[in-house]
mmCIF file of C-alpha atoms and ligand atoms in Angstrom:
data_model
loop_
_atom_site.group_PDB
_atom_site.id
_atom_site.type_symbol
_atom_site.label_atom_id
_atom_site.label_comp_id
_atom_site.label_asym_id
_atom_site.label_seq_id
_atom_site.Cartn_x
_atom_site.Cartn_y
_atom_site.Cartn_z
ATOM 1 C CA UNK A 18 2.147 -17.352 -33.517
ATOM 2 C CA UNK A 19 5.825 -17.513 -34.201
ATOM 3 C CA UNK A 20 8.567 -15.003 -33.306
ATOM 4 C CA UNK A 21 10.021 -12.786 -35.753
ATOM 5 C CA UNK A 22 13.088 -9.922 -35.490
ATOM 6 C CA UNK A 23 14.266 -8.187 -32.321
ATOM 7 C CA UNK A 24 12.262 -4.840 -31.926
ATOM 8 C CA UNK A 25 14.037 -3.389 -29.393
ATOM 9 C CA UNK A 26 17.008 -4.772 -26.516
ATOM 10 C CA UNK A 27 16.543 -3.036 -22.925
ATOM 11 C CA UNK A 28 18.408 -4.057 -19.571
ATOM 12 C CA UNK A 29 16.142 -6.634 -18.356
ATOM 13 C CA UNK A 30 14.295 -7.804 -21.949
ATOM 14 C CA UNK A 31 14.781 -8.294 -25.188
ATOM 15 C CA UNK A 32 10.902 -7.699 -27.667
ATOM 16 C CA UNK A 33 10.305 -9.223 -30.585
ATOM 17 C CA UNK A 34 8.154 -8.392 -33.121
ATOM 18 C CA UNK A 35 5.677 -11.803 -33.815
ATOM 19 C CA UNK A 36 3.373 -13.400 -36.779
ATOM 20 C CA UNK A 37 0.828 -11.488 -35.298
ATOM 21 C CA UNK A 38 0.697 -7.631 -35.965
ATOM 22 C CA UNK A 39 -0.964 -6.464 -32.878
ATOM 23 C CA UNK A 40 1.301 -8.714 -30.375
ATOM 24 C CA UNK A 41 4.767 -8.953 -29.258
ATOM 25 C CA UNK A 42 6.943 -11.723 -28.201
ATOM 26 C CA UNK A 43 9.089 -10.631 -24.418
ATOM 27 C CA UNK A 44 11.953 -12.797 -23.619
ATOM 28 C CA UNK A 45 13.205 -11.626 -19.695
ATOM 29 C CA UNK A 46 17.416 -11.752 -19.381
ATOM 30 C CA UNK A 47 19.016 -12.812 -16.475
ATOM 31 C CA UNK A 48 21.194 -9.349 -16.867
ATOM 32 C CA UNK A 49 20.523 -7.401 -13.437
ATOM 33 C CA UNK A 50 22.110 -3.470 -13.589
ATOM 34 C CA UNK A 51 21.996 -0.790 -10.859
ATOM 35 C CA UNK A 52 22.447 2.926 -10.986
ATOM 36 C CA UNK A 53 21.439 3.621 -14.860
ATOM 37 C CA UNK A 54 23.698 0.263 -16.060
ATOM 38 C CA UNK A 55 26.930 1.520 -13.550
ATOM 39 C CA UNK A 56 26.631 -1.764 -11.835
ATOM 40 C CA UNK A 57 25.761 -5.084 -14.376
ATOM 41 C CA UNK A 58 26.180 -8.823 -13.447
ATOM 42 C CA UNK A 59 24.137 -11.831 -15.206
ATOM 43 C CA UNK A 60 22.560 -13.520 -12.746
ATOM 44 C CA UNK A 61 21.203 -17.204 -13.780
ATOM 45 C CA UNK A 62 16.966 -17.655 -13.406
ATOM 46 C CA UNK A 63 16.407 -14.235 -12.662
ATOM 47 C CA UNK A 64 14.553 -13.785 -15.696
ATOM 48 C CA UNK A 65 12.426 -16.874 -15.444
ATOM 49 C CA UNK A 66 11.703 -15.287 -11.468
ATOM 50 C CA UNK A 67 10.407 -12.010 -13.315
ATOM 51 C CA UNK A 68 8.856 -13.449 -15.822
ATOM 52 C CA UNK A 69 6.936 -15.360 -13.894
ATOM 53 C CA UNK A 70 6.186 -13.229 -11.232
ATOM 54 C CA UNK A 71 5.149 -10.815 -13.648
ATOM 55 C CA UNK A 72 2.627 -13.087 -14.986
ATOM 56 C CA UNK A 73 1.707 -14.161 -11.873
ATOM 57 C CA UNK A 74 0.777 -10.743 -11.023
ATOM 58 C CA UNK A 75 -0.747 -9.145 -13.970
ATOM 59 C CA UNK A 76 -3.408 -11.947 -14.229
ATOM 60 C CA UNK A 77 -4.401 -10.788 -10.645
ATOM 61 C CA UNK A 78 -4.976 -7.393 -11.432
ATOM 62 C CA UNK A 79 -6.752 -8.656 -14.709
ATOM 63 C CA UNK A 80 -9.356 -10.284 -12.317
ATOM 64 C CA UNK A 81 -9.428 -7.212 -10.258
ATOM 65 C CA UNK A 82 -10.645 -5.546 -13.488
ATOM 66 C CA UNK A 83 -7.049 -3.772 -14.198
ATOM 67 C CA UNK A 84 -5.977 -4.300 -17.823
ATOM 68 C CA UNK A 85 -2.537 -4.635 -18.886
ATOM 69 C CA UNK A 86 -0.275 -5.495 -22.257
ATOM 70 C CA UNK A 87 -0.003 -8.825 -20.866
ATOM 71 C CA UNK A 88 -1.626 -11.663 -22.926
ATOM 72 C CA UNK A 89 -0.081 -15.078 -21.885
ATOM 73 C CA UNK A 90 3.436 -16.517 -20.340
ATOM 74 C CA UNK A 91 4.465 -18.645 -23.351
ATOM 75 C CA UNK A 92 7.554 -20.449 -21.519
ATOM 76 C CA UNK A 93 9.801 -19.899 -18.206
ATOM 77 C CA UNK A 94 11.398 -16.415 -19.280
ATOM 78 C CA UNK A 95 8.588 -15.502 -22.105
ATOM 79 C CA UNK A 96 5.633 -13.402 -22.380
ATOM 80 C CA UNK A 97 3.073 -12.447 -25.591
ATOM 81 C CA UNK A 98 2.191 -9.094 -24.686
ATOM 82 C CA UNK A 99 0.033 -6.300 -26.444
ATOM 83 C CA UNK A 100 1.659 -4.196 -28.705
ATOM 84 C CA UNK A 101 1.093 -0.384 -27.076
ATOM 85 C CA UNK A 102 2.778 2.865 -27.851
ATOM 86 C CA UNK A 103 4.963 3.538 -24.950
ATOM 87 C CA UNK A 104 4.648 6.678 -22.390
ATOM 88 C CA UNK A 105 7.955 7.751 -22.393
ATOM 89 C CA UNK A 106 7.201 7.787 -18.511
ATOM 90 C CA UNK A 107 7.848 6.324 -15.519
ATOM 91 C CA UNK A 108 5.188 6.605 -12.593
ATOM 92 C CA UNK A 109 6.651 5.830 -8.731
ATOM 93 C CA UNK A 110 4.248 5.267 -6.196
ATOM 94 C CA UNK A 111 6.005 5.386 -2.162
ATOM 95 C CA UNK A 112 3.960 3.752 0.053
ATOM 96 C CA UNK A 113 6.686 4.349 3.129
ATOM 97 C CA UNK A 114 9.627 6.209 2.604
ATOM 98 C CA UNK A 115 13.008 4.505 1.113
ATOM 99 C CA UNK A 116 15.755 5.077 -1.670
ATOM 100 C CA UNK A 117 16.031 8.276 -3.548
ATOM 101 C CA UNK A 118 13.091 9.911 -1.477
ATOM 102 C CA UNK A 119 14.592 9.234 1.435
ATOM 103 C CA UNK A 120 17.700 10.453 0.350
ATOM 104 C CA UNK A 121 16.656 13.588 -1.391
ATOM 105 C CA UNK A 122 14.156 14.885 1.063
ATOM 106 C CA UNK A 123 15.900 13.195 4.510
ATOM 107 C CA UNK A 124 13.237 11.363 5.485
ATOM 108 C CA UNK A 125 14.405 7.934 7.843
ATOM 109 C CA UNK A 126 13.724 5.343 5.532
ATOM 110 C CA UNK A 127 10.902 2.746 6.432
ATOM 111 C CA UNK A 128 8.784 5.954 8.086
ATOM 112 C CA UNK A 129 5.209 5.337 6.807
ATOM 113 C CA UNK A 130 3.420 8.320 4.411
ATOM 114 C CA UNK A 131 0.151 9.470 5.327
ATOM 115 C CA UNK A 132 -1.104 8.873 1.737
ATOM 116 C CA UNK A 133 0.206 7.390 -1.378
ATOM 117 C CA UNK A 134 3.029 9.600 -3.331
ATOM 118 C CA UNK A 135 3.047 9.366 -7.128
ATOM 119 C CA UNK A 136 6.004 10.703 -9.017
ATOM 120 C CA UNK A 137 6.722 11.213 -12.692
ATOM 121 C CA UNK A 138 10.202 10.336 -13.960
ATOM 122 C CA UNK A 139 11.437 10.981 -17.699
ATOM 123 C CA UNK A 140 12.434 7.671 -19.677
ATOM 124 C CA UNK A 141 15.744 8.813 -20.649
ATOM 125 C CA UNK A 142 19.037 6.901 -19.565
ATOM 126 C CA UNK A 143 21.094 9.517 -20.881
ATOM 127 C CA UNK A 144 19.877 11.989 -18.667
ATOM 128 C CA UNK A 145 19.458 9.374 -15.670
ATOM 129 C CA UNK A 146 15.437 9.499 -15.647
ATOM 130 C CA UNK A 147 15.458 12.687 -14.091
ATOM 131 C CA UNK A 148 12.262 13.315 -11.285
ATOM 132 C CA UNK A 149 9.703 15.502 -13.332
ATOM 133 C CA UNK A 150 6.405 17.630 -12.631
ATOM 134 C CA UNK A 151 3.153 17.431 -13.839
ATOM 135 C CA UNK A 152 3.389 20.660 -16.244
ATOM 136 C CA UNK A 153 6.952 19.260 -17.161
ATOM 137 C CA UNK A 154 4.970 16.265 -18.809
ATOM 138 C CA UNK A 155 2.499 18.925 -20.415
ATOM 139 C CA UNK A 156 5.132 21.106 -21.528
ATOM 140 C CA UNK A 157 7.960 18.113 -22.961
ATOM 141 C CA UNK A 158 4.622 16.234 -24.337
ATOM 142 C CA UNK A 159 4.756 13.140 -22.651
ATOM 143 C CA UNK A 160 1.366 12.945 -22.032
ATOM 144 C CA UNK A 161 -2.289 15.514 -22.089
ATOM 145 C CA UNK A 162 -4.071 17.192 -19.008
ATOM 146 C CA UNK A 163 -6.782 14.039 -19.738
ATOM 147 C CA UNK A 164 -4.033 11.462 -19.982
ATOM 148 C CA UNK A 165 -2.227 12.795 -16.720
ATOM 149 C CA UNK A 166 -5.783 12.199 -15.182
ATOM 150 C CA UNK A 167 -6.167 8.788 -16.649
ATOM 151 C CA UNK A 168 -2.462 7.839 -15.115
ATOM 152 C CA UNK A 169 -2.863 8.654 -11.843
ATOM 153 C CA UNK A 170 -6.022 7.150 -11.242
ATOM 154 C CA UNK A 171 -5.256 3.861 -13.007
ATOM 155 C CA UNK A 172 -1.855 4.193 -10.616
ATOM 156 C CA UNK A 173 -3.842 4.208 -7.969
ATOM 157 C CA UNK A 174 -5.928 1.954 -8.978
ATOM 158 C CA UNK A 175 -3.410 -0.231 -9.216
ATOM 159 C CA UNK A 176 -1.236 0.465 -5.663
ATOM 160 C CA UNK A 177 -4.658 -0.430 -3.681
ATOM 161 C CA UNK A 178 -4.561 -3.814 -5.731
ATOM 162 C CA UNK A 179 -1.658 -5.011 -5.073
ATOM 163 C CA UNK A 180 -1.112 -3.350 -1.597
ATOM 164 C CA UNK A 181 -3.364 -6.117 -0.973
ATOM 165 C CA UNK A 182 -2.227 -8.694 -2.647
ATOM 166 C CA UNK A 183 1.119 -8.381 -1.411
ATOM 167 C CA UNK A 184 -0.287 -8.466 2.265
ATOM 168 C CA UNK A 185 -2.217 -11.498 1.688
ATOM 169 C CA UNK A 186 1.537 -13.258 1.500
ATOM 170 C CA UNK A 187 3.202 -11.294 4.384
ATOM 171 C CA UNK A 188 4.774 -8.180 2.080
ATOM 172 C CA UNK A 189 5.066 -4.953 2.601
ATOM 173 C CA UNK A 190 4.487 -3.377 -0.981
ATOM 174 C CA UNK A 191 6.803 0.000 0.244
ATOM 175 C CA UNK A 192 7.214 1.334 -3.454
ATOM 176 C CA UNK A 193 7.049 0.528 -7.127
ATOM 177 C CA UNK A 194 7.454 1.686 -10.630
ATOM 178 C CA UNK A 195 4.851 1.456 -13.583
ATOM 179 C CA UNK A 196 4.821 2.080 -16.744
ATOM 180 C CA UNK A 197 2.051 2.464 -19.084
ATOM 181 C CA UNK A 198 1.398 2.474 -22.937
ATOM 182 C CA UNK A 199 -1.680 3.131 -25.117
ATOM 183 C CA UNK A 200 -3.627 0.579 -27.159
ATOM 184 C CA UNK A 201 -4.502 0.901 -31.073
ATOM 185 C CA UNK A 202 -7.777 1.770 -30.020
ATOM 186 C CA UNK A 203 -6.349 4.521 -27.763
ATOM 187 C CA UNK A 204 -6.985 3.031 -24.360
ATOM 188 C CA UNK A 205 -4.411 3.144 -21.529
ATOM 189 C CA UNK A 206 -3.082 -0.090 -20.227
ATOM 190 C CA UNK A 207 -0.436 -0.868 -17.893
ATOM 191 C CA UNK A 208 2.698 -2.287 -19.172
ATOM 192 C CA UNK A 209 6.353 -3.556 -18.765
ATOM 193 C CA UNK A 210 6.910 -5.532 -15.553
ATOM 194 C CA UNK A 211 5.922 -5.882 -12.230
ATOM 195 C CA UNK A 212 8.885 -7.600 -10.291
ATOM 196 C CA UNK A 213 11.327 -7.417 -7.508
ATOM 197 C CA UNK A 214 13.155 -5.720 -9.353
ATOM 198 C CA UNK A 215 10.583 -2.689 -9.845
ATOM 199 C CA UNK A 216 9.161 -2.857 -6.440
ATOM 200 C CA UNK A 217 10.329 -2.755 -3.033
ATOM 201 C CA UNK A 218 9.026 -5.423 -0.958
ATOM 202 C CA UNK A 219 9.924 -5.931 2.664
ATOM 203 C CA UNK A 220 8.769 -9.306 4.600
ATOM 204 C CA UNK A 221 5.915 -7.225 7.379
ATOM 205 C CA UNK A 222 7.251 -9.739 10.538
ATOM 206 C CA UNK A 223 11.026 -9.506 9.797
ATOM 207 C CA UNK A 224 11.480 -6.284 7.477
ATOM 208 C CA UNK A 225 13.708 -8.405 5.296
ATOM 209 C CA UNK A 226 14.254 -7.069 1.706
ATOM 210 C CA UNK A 227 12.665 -9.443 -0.925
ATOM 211 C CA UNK A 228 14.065 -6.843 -3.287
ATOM 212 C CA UNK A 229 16.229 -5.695 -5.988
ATOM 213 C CA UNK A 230 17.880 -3.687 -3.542
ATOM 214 C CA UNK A 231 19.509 -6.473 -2.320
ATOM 215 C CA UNK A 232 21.510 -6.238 -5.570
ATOM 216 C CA UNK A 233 21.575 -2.523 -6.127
ATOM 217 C CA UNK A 234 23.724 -2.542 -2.210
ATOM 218 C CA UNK A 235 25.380 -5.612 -2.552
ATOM 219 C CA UNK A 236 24.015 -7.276 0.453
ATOM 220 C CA UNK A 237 23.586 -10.889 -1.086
ATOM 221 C CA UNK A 238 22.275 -13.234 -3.869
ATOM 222 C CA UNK A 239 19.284 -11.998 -4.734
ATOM 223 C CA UNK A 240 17.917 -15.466 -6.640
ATOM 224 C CA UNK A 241 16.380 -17.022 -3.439
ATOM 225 C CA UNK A 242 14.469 -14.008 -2.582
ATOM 226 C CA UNK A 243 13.288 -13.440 -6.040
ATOM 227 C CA UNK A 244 12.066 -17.339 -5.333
ATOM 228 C CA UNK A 245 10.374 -16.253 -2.043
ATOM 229 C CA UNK A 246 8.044 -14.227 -3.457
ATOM 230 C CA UNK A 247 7.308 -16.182 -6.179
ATOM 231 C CA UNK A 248 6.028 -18.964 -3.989
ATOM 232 C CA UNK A 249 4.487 -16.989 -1.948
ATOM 233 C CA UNK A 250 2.888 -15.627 -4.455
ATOM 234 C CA UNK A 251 1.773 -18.952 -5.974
ATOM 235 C CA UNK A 252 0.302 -19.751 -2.800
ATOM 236 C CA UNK A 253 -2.676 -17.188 -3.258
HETATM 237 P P1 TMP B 329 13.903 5.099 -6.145
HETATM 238 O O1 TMP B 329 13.699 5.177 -4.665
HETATM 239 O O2 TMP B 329 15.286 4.674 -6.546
HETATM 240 O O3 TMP B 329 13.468 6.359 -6.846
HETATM 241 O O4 TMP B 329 12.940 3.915 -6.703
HETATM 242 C C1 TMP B 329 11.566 3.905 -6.419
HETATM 243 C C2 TMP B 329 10.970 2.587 -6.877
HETATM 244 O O5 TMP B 329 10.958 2.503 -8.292
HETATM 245 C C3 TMP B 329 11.723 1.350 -6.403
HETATM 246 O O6 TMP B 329 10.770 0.350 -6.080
HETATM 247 C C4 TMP B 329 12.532 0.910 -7.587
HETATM 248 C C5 TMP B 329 11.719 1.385 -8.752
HETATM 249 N N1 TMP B 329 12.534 1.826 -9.872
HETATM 250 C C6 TMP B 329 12.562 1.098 -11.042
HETATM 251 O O7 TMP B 329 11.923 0.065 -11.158
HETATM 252 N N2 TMP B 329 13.332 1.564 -12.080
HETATM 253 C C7 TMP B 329 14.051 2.700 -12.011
HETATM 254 O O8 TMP B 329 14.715 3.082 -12.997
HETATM 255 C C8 TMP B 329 14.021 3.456 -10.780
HETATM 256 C C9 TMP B 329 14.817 4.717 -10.630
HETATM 257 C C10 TMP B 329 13.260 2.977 -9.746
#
């Protein structure tokens, strides 16, 4: 398989269309941004970090019986994927309460939920992924009754996962962002990236951030943390 011309250039990857028709090439940047692209600084081996991590953690869920785009890391910062049709979607899950839920709804930040919360957000920068309901996906056709279903479950699905992995290594998985495409032959699958930079992740002894927030608050250099959890994560 060789790579072929850019597809499409987002903040934190570049895709490339390949030799193959059904699979794309992902090269991860070392370009970190903060508040819709307000705050943007390259930061060297962050995209080898996510990349790997990434793989790292998709292959778990594959053997947990959770199917994703991913098909193999080809290098330090480069992934063949699946080719899906986006979901122009963004699905949160809160574990315990932080950033913009926090904020909007005033709730102290780091207070455990009684269950899992799943939010929909709309894909769409200019409009700064605005918080959305269930009929506003019905209505704006982002996705069907059936498909809404098939999200949340698989979301689920997923949190329980990696809830688990991440305590195996000492993390507190507090919340995350997926996203999720559909195959050729119509089948959901979770896509895009599954990183520091998506998640928040707080060390359970010391409540450290292992976290993009780091970045997003200016609090320090978030390479070495990115590195933690990367070797912790190797470790399983
Ligand atoms: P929030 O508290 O800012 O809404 O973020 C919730 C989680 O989703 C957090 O782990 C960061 C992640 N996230 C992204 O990965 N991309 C985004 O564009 C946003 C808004 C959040």
């Amino acid at each position: 398989m060789e790579k072929r011309g850019l597809l499409y250039e987002g903040k934190a990857k570049q895709l490339f269309e390949t030799t193959e028709p059904d699979v794309l090439w992902v090269t991860y940047k070392n370009q970190a941004t903060a508040g819709n692209g307000a705050k943007k600084e390259t930061i060297a081996g962050k995209g080898q970090l996510n990349n790997q991590i990434t793989s790292l953690i998709f292959e778990k869920l594959k053997d947990k019986g959770i199917p994703s785009h991913f098909i193999k890391q080809l290098s330090d910062t480069d992934q063949a994927i699946k080719k899906v049709s986006m979901f122009d979607l963004e699905v949160v899950v809160r574990n315990v309460a932080a950033g913009s839920f926090s904020k909007r709804l005033g709730v102290e930040e780091g207070s455990d939920l009684p269950f899992p919360v799943l939010e929909f957000y709309l894909k769409n920068d200019d409009l700064n992924d605005p918080l959305i309901t269930d009929e506003h996906v019905l209505v704006l056709g982002l996705a069907s009754a059936d498909e809404i279903r098939d999200l949340k479950e698989k979301t689920r699905q997923i949190n329980d996962a990696l809830i688990n992995l991440f305590r195996k290594i000492n993390i507190r998985l507090v919340d995350f962002k997926l996203e999720f495409g559909k195959t050729s032959a119509g089948a959901i699958v979770l896509a895009d990236e599954i990183s520091p930079d998506t998640c928040r992740l707080w060390d359970l002894n010391t409540n450290n951030r292992l976290d993009k927030d780091v970045f997003r608050k200016d609090l320090g250099d978030i390479i070495p943390l990115y590195q933690e959890v990367l070797d912790r994560l190797t470790q399983l």
